[in-house]
Amino acid sequence: MKEARVEGERSLLLGIGISAVGIGMYVPFSLVFFHHVTGLSFTLVGLVLTVTGVAGLVFMPLAGTAVDRFGAKKVNLVLYAIRAAGFALYPFAGSLPAFAAVALVTALADRSFGVVQQSLIGEVAQGSARDRLQASTRALQNAGMGAGALLVSGVLGLWGTGGFTHTAWGNALAFALAGLLVSRVRPLRTAAAPLAEGPAPQSPAGYRTVLRDRPFLGLTAANFLTALGYAALSVLFPLYLSTWLAAPDSLTGAAFTVNTALCAGVGVLIAARVRRSGARRTRSAALGALLFAAAFAGQIVLGTLRPGQTATLVALLAIVVVYTLGELVHSPSGGALSVSAAPEAVRGRYLATYQLSYSLATALAPALFTALLSVDGRLPWAVLTAAALGAALALLRLERHLPAHAVHAEPPAAAPAPRGPLAPTAA
């Protein structure tokens, strides 16, 4: 069956891709970027980014409340406008107070954007269209960030470090253009919309509603376990290569290239194959977690055998492929599952709570991984293997407690009516 297209879908995806180019133009160089744009020392830049980043986490629940009150599309456009204004102002923020003020406002928008974007997908799409948009979004984000990193490399090659100022204005333009494109999207929800996403929650419809929803909290906890695995490639993998395996740092770049290329190149195809299989979202997300566990167990084996350099290279790339497949299977299903499990009236609050599982994992990962690595290079991978297996088991156990419309991308086909002498007769 052909999936219904979302009104304004191309504009939405194009906007996501363009904003990802903007993100890729500064995230890989964040400390260097802001140092050259503002003229402040690396120490001050790092301190400001850390403090404003934590403040952004605190702001996320308020963003969820804003989504429920004003709608995801409106909040999404406001956040794009704030990010565009912030990057336009960075070249003029040469003093510490000015940089801190601009960085704070921009960080609030950056940290909350994932919550709002997930809510927007729930606002404009239903059923398997949500899974498709989740997969397309992830592919475009990877492709856009890679293109942005290449673009800024070319800018720096032409203008040197002075090119960072042009990059800041390029980011502002990218976010402004993305906002204009997203403004063309039309949400499905209307005042007379049917309660297709389950019954509206009883008053009070605030965060107390989320905290009473034990299945959703279980889903969030399971995602925290998987989110630790998402953090492993950028945080643990480079340290593990250089310390435990004594492998060249160039392998880190090769691993990131393979991961990004697969996400951008085959992510949509793999997600489509999962959807066509008719698998329940809980089970496909659990399969993704199991693939994570297999990749992490492979690191334990590799760290025990420690073969020669050629064998290590082949094994690492194979492990990264398995890891990336897990990411491509888990991400669309897990994202659509969280969006669909959230009641429409408080979807913003639900997804703000769910998104905290990613943010908390990202915040804890550096300290956790380095502490475990100092004991034994295989220990963090063992912890990650257990976490991924626990996430898969939790997803399967939660299946019967979550709403049916969240578990199934499409409503399960009704059983055919019995025929013949055993068929019921009319009264």
Short mmCIF file of C-alpha atoms in Angstrom, two decimals:
data_model
loop_
_atom_site.label_atom_id
_atom_site.label_comp_id
_atom_site.label_asym_id
_atom_site.label_seq_id
_atom_site.Cartn_x
_atom_site.Cartn_y
_atom_site.Cartn_z
CA MET A 1 0.00 0.00 0.00
CA LYS A 2 1.38 3.40 -0.99
CA GLU A 3 1.98 5.72 1.94
CA ALA A 4 0.16 9.05 2.03
CA ARG A 5 2.40 12.04 1.52
CA VAL A 6 2.48 14.81 4.09
CA GLU A 7 1.39 18.23 2.83
CA GLY A 8 4.54 20.29 2.56
CA GLU A 9 6.74 17.24 3.16
CA ARG A 10 9.37 18.26 0.61
CA SER A 11 9.68 21.70 2.16
CA LEU A 12 9.99 20.17 5.62
CA LEU A 13 12.75 17.78 4.58
CA LEU A 14 14.57 20.41 2.53
CA GLY A 15 14.50 22.73 5.52
CA ILE A 16 15.91 19.99 7.75
CA GLY A 17 18.68 19.31 5.24
CA ILE A 18 19.62 22.98 4.94
CA SER A 19 19.69 23.47 8.72
CA ALA A 20 21.88 20.36 9.00
CA VAL A 21 24.36 21.98 6.62
CA GLY A 22 24.46 24.95 9.00
CA ILE A 23 25.04 22.67 11.98
CA GLY A 24 27.82 20.83 10.15
CA MET A 25 29.53 24.15 9.49
CA TYR A 26 30.28 24.72 13.17
CA VAL A 27 29.74 21.61 15.35
CA PRO A 28 32.97 19.80 14.31
CA PHE A 29 34.93 22.98 15.07
CA SER A 30 32.83 24.39 17.93
CA LEU A 31 35.61 25.61 20.26
CA VAL A 32 37.82 26.83 17.40
CA PHE A 33 34.81 28.34 15.63
CA PHE A 34 33.68 30.48 18.55
CA HIS A 35 37.25 31.39 19.50
CA HIS A 36 37.93 32.92 16.09
CA VAL A 37 34.48 34.47 15.68
CA THR A 38 34.51 36.23 19.07
CA GLY A 39 38.24 36.60 19.79
CA LEU A 40 37.78 35.14 23.30
CA SER A 41 40.16 32.54 24.75
CA PHE A 42 39.47 28.80 24.41
CA THR A 43 39.03 28.57 28.19
CA LEU A 44 36.32 31.22 28.30
CA VAL A 45 34.58 29.83 25.23
CA GLY A 46 34.55 26.32 26.71
CA LEU A 47 33.22 27.57 30.06
CA VAL A 48 30.42 29.56 28.43
CA LEU A 49 29.40 26.67 26.15
CA THR A 50 29.28 24.25 29.09
CA VAL A 51 27.19 26.54 31.30
CA THR A 52 24.78 27.52 28.52
CA GLY A 53 24.48 23.89 27.43
CA VAL A 54 23.36 22.85 30.92
CA ALA A 55 20.93 25.78 30.98
CA GLY A 56 19.53 24.52 27.68
CA LEU A 57 18.74 21.16 29.28
CA VAL A 58 16.80 22.90 32.05
CA PHE A 59 14.81 24.80 29.41
CA MET A 60 13.64 21.66 27.57
CA PRO A 61 10.55 21.03 29.74
CA LEU A 62 9.40 24.60 29.08
CA ALA A 63 9.77 23.97 25.34
CA GLY A 64 7.52 20.93 25.71
CA THR A 65 4.90 23.07 27.46
CA ALA A 66 5.15 25.69 24.70
CA VAL A 67 4.54 23.03 22.04
CA ASP A 68 1.36 21.86 23.78
CA ARG A 69 0.11 25.42 24.16
CA PHE A 70 1.01 26.97 20.79
CA GLY A 71 1.66 23.99 18.47
CA ALA A 72 4.92 22.46 17.29
CA LYS A 73 5.04 24.35 13.98
CA LYS A 74 4.90 27.80 15.61
CA VAL A 75 7.53 26.92 18.21
CA ASN A 76 9.70 25.36 15.50
CA LEU A 77 9.64 28.61 13.52
CA VAL A 78 10.50 30.65 16.63
CA LEU A 79 13.50 28.42 17.35
CA TYR A 80 14.75 28.72 13.77
CA ALA A 81 14.47 32.52 14.06
CA ILE A 82 16.39 32.54 17.36
CA ARG A 83 19.17 30.38 15.94
CA ALA A 84 19.42 32.56 12.82
CA ALA A 85 19.61 35.73 14.92
CA GLY A 86 22.13 34.18 17.30
CA PHE A 87 24.61 33.24 14.57
CA ALA A 88 24.15 36.59 12.86
CA LEU A 89 25.12 38.29 16.14
CA TYR A 90 28.08 36.05 17.11
CA PRO A 91 30.65 38.07 15.07
CA PHE A 92 29.64 41.16 17.07
CA ALA A 93 29.82 39.41 20.47
CA GLY A 94 33.47 40.18 21.19
CA SER A 95 33.09 40.69 24.95
CA LEU A 96 32.43 37.96 27.49
CA PRO A 97 28.99 39.29 28.58
CA ALA A 98 27.86 39.69 24.97
CA PHE A 99 29.06 36.20 23.98
CA ALA A 100 27.46 34.64 27.07
CA ALA A 101 24.14 36.35 26.34
CA VAL A 102 24.03 35.29 22.67
CA ALA A 103 25.28 31.77 23.48
CA LEU A 104 22.65 31.34 26.20
CA VAL A 105 19.71 32.28 23.99
CA THR A 106 21.06 30.19 21.11
CA ALA A 107 21.70 27.19 23.40
CA LEU A 108 18.12 27.30 24.67
CA ALA A 109 16.92 27.04 21.07
CA ASP A 110 19.47 24.37 20.08
CA ARG A 111 18.79 22.06 23.03
CA SER A 112 15.02 22.28 22.62
CA PHE A 113 15.00 21.87 18.85
CA GLY A 114 15.00 18.06 18.89
CA VAL A 115 11.89 17.99 21.10
CA VAL A 116 10.06 20.44 18.86
CA GLN A 117 11.08 18.71 15.63
CA GLN A 118 9.87 15.34 16.93
CA SER A 119 6.61 16.98 17.98
CA LEU A 120 6.28 18.53 14.52
CA ILE A 121 6.57 15.11 12.90
CA GLY A 122 3.73 13.95 15.14
CA GLU A 123 1.73 17.03 14.22
CA VAL A 124 2.02 16.63 10.44
CA ALA A 125 2.05 12.84 9.94
CA GLN A 126 0.33 9.69 11.14
CA GLY A 127 0.94 5.96 10.89
CA SER A 128 3.87 4.73 8.82
CA ALA A 129 4.42 8.25 7.46
CA ARG A 130 5.98 9.06 10.82
CA ASP A 131 8.48 6.23 10.45
CA ARG A 132 9.31 7.40 6.93
CA LEU A 133 9.87 10.98 8.07
CA GLN A 134 12.03 9.80 10.97
CA ALA A 135 14.26 7.86 8.56
CA SER A 136 14.39 10.67 5.99
CA THR A 137 15.20 13.22 8.69
CA ARG A 138 18.11 11.17 10.03
CA ALA A 139 19.52 10.59 6.54
CA LEU A 140 19.30 14.28 5.63
CA GLN A 141 20.85 15.33 8.93
CA ASN A 142 23.86 13.09 8.34
CA ALA A 143 24.24 14.16 4.72
CA GLY A 144 23.77 17.83 5.58
CA MET A 145 26.26 17.81 8.44
CA GLY A 146 28.83 16.10 6.22
CA ALA A 147 28.25 18.66 3.48
CA GLY A 148 28.51 21.49 6.00
CA ALA A 149 31.84 20.21 7.32
CA LEU A 150 33.20 20.00 3.76
CA LEU A 151 31.86 23.46 2.95
CA VAL A 152 33.51 25.13 5.95
CA SER A 153 36.76 23.34 5.12
CA GLY A 154 36.66 24.98 1.70
CA VAL A 155 35.84 28.37 3.22
CA LEU A 156 38.79 28.10 5.60
CA GLY A 157 41.02 27.06 2.72
CA LEU A 158 40.11 30.25 0.84
CA TRP A 159 40.00 32.84 3.66
CA GLY A 160 41.87 31.19 6.54
CA THR A 161 40.53 31.55 10.08
CA GLY A 162 38.81 34.77 9.03
CA GLY A 163 36.40 32.53 7.14
CA PHE A 164 34.76 31.56 10.43
CA THR A 165 32.95 34.91 10.40
CA HIS A 166 31.54 34.15 6.95
CA THR A 167 30.58 30.73 8.29
CA ALA A 168 28.61 32.28 11.15
CA TRP A 169 26.60 34.38 8.70
CA GLY A 170 26.19 31.32 6.49
CA ASN A 171 24.68 29.49 9.47
CA ALA A 172 22.29 32.37 10.08
CA LEU A 173 21.18 32.24 6.45
CA ALA A 174 20.75 28.46 6.57
CA PHE A 175 18.51 28.60 9.65
CA ALA A 176 16.46 31.48 8.25
CA LEU A 177 15.92 29.66 4.95
CA ALA A 178 15.03 26.43 6.79
CA GLY A 179 12.41 28.32 8.78
CA LEU A 180 10.85 29.77 5.63
CA LEU A 181 10.60 26.29 4.13
CA VAL A 182 9.09 24.72 7.24
CA SER A 183 6.46 27.48 7.33
CA ARG A 184 4.90 25.79 4.27
CA VAL A 185 4.12 22.59 6.20
CA ARG A 186 0.48 22.03 7.14
CA PRO A 187 -0.25 20.25 10.46
CA LEU A 188 -2.91 17.56 10.46
CA ARG A 189 -4.39 18.56 13.78
CA THR A 190 -7.52 20.73 13.64
CA ALA A 191 -10.09 21.74 16.20
CA ALA A 192 -12.32 18.91 15.06
CA ALA A 193 -9.61 16.31 14.70
CA PRO A 194 -10.64 12.80 15.71
CA LEU A 195 -8.93 11.23 18.67
CA ALA A 196 -6.85 8.94 16.49
CA GLU A 197 -3.93 9.13 18.87
CA GLY A 198 -5.82 7.83 21.86
CA PRO A 199 -8.03 9.58 24.41
CA ALA A 200 -7.05 13.03 25.62
CA PRO A 201 -5.59 13.02 29.09
CA GLN A 202 -7.72 14.11 32.00
CA SER A 203 -6.99 17.41 33.69
CA PRO A 204 -4.48 18.45 34.87
CA ALA A 205 -2.70 17.86 31.56
CA GLY A 206 0.82 18.79 32.69
CA TYR A 207 3.99 16.93 33.54
CA ARG A 208 2.12 15.07 36.28
CA THR A 209 0.32 13.29 33.44
CA VAL A 210 3.67 12.15 32.03
CA LEU A 211 4.98 11.03 35.42
CA ARG A 212 1.86 8.89 35.98
CA ASP A 213 2.31 7.13 32.62
CA ARG A 214 4.49 4.22 33.72
CA PRO A 215 4.73 2.53 30.28
CA PHE A 216 6.01 5.76 28.71
CA LEU A 217 8.51 6.25 31.52
CA GLY A 218 9.65 2.68 30.91
CA LEU A 219 10.06 3.50 27.23
CA THR A 220 12.13 6.55 28.17
CA ALA A 221 14.32 4.48 30.50
CA ALA A 222 14.86 1.88 27.77
CA ASN A 223 15.87 4.65 25.39
CA PHE A 224 18.42 5.95 27.90
CA LEU A 225 20.13 2.56 27.78
CA THR A 226 20.21 2.68 23.98
CA ALA A 227 21.26 6.33 23.95
CA LEU A 228 24.48 5.40 25.77
CA GLY A 229 25.28 3.33 22.70
CA TYR A 230 24.63 6.28 20.39
CA ALA A 231 27.21 8.27 22.38
CA ALA A 232 29.83 5.51 22.08
CA LEU A 233 30.97 6.26 18.53
CA SER A 234 31.94 9.86 19.22
CA VAL A 235 33.12 9.56 22.85
CA LEU A 236 34.40 6.04 23.55
CA PHE A 237 35.53 4.81 20.15
CA PRO A 238 38.42 7.31 19.63
CA LEU A 239 39.76 6.75 23.17
CA TYR A 240 39.51 2.98 22.85
CA LEU A 241 41.43 3.03 19.56
CA SER A 242 44.28 5.18 20.82
CA THR A 243 44.70 3.70 24.30
CA TRP A 244 43.63 0.05 24.37
CA LEU A 245 44.21 -0.96 20.74
CA ALA A 246 47.08 1.48 20.08
CA ALA A 247 45.62 1.98 16.60
CA PRO A 248 46.25 5.06 14.44
CA ASP A 249 43.89 7.99 14.98
CA SER A 250 43.08 7.96 11.27
CA LEU A 251 40.84 4.95 11.91
CA THR A 252 38.49 7.20 13.85
CA GLY A 253 37.97 9.34 10.76
CA ALA A 254 37.43 6.23 8.64
CA ALA A 255 34.82 4.93 11.09
CA PHE A 256 32.94 8.23 11.10
CA THR A 257 33.03 8.33 7.31
CA VAL A 258 31.56 4.82 7.04
CA ASN A 259 28.87 5.64 9.61
CA THR A 260 27.88 8.91 7.96
CA ALA A 261 27.92 7.47 4.44
CA LEU A 262 25.69 4.53 5.42
CA CYS A 263 23.26 6.75 7.34
CA ALA A 264 22.94 9.15 4.43
CA GLY A 265 23.06 6.55 1.65
CA VAL A 266 20.99 3.56 2.77
CA GLY A 267 19.17 4.77 5.90
CA VAL A 268 15.91 5.47 4.09
CA LEU A 269 16.06 2.15 2.20
CA ILE A 270 16.61 0.11 5.36
CA ALA A 271 13.81 1.92 7.18
CA ALA A 272 11.49 1.29 4.23
CA ARG A 273 12.37 -2.40 4.31
CA VAL A 274 11.55 -2.53 8.02
CA ARG A 275 8.19 -0.83 7.42
CA ARG A 276 7.30 -3.17 4.57
CA SER A 277 8.04 -6.15 6.80
CA GLY A 278 5.14 -5.06 9.01
CA ALA A 279 7.27 -5.39 12.15
CA ARG A 280 5.92 -3.79 15.29
CA ARG A 281 7.85 -0.69 16.26
CA THR A 282 8.79 -2.18 19.61
CA ARG A 283 10.30 -5.24 17.91
CA SER A 284 12.20 -3.37 15.21
CA ALA A 285 13.58 -0.98 17.85
CA ALA A 286 14.57 -4.01 19.93
CA LEU A 287 16.30 -5.50 16.87
CA GLY A 288 18.29 -2.29 16.52
CA ALA A 289 19.34 -2.56 20.18
CA LEU A 290 20.40 -6.18 19.60
CA LEU A 291 22.58 -5.10 16.67
CA PHE A 292 24.15 -2.53 18.99
CA ALA A 293 24.84 -5.30 21.49
CA ALA A 294 26.45 -7.45 18.77
CA ALA A 295 28.73 -4.56 17.73
CA PHE A 296 29.75 -3.86 21.33
CA ALA A 297 30.44 -7.55 21.96
CA GLY A 298 32.59 -7.50 18.84
CA GLN A 299 34.69 -4.75 20.41
CA ILE A 300 35.24 -6.94 23.47
CA VAL A 301 36.45 -9.80 21.25
CA LEU A 302 38.68 -7.45 19.28
CA GLY A 303 40.09 -5.93 22.47
CA THR A 304 40.88 -9.42 23.78
CA LEU A 305 42.55 -10.80 20.64
CA ARG A 306 44.31 -7.58 19.57
CA PRO A 307 45.29 -8.81 16.09
CA GLY A 308 47.64 -7.06 13.67
CA GLN A 309 46.93 -3.68 12.15
CA THR A 310 45.30 -4.96 8.95
CA ALA A 311 43.03 -7.39 10.79
CA THR A 312 42.15 -4.67 13.30
CA LEU A 313 41.17 -2.31 10.49
CA VAL A 314 38.92 -4.90 8.83
CA ALA A 315 37.33 -5.92 12.14
CA LEU A 316 36.70 -2.32 13.22
CA LEU A 317 35.04 -1.39 9.94
CA ALA A 318 32.87 -4.53 10.13
CA ILE A 319 31.86 -3.61 13.69
CA VAL A 320 31.02 -0.06 12.60
CA VAL A 321 28.81 -1.44 9.82
CA VAL A 322 26.88 -3.60 12.31
CA TYR A 323 26.64 -0.66 14.71
CA THR A 324 25.32 1.61 11.95
CA LEU A 325 22.73 -0.97 10.88
CA GLY A 326 21.54 -1.03 14.48
CA GLU A 327 21.26 2.75 14.41
CA LEU A 328 19.33 2.71 11.13
CA VAL A 329 16.88 0.06 12.36
CA HIS A 330 16.39 1.50 15.84
CA SER A 331 16.17 5.23 15.18
CA PRO A 332 13.06 5.52 12.93
CA SER A 333 11.07 2.93 14.90
CA GLY A 334 12.11 4.25 18.30
CA GLY A 335 11.40 7.85 17.32
CA ALA A 336 7.98 7.07 15.82
CA LEU A 337 7.15 4.89 18.83
CA SER A 338 7.78 7.76 21.24
CA VAL A 339 5.82 10.25 19.13
CA SER A 340 2.84 7.92 18.74
CA ALA A 341 2.80 6.83 22.40
CA ALA A 342 2.41 10.46 23.48
CA PRO A 343 -1.20 11.72 23.81
CA GLU A 344 -1.77 14.52 21.34
CA ALA A 345 -2.81 17.16 23.89
CA VAL A 346 0.46 16.83 25.85
CA ARG A 347 2.77 15.53 23.13
CA GLY A 348 5.30 18.31 23.72
CA ARG A 349 5.66 17.47 27.40
CA TYR A 350 5.93 13.76 26.69
CA LEU A 351 8.64 14.22 24.06
CA ALA A 352 10.55 16.69 26.24
CA THR A 353 10.68 13.96 28.89
CA TYR A 354 11.71 11.36 26.31
CA GLN A 355 14.40 13.62 24.85
CA LEU A 356 15.98 13.99 28.29
CA SER A 357 17.04 10.34 27.99
CA TYR A 358 19.32 11.32 25.08
CA SER A 359 20.57 14.45 26.81
CA LEU A 360 21.32 12.65 30.06
CA ALA A 361 23.17 9.87 28.25
CA THR A 362 25.21 12.42 26.31
CA ALA A 363 26.08 14.27 29.52
CA LEU A 364 27.07 11.12 31.46
CA ALA A 365 28.91 9.31 28.67
CA PRO A 366 32.33 11.06 28.88
CA ALA A 367 32.78 10.54 32.64
CA LEU A 368 31.33 7.02 32.59
CA PHE A 369 33.35 5.78 29.63
CA THR A 370 36.66 7.26 30.76
CA ALA A 371 36.24 5.83 34.27
CA LEU A 372 35.51 2.35 32.94
CA LEU A 373 38.27 2.58 30.34
CA SER A 374 40.82 3.38 33.05
CA VAL A 375 40.07 -0.01 34.63
CA ASP A 376 40.01 -2.12 31.46
CA GLY A 377 39.52 -1.20 27.82
CA ARG A 378 36.86 -3.88 27.39
CA LEU A 379 34.81 -2.89 30.43
CA PRO A 380 32.86 0.02 28.87
CA TRP A 381 31.91 -2.21 25.94
CA ALA A 382 30.69 -4.86 28.36
CA VAL A 383 28.53 -2.29 30.13
CA LEU A 384 27.18 -1.07 26.78
CA THR A 385 26.43 -4.65 25.69
CA ALA A 386 24.43 -5.25 28.87
CA ALA A 387 22.65 -1.89 28.45
CA ALA A 388 21.65 -2.66 24.84
CA LEU A 389 20.39 -6.13 25.78
CA GLY A 390 18.44 -4.61 28.66
CA ALA A 391 16.90 -2.05 26.30
CA ALA A 392 15.83 -4.77 23.84
CA LEU A 393 14.24 -6.82 26.63
CA ALA A 394 12.47 -3.77 28.07
CA LEU A 395 11.03 -2.84 24.66
CA LEU A 396 9.60 -6.32 24.20
CA ARG A 397 8.11 -6.36 27.70
CA LEU A 398 6.58 -2.91 27.23
CA GLU A 399 4.87 -3.90 23.98
CA ARG A 400 1.61 -5.03 25.58
CA HIS A 401 1.46 -2.00 27.88
CA LEU A 402 1.88 0.68 25.21
CA PRO A 403 -1.03 1.94 23.06
CA ALA A 404 -1.72 -0.29 20.05
CA HIS A 405 -1.57 2.68 17.64
CA ALA A 406 1.97 3.38 18.89
CA VAL A 407 3.22 -0.19 18.58
CA HIS A 408 1.84 -0.70 15.06
CA ALA A 409 2.84 1.67 12.26
CA GLU A 410 -0.42 0.74 10.58
CA PRO A 411 -3.51 -0.75 12.29
CA PRO A 412 -3.28 -4.56 12.23
CA ALA A 413 -5.55 -6.15 9.66
CA ALA A 414 -8.80 -7.41 11.10
CA ALA A 415 -9.31 -11.16 11.09
CA PRO A 416 -11.64 -12.31 8.26
CA ALA A 417 -15.18 -13.15 9.28
CA PRO A 418 -15.82 -16.91 9.64
CA ARG A 419 -17.72 -18.58 6.85
CA GLY A 420 -19.69 -21.75 6.49
CA PRO A 421 -21.80 -23.57 9.08
CA LEU A 422 -19.85 -22.08 12.06
CA ALA A 423 -20.52 -18.48 11.05
CA PRO A 424 -22.71 -16.58 13.57
CA THR A 425 -26.29 -15.95 12.54
CA ALA A 426 -28.19 -12.72 12.91
CA ALA A 427 -30.38 -12.47 15.95
#
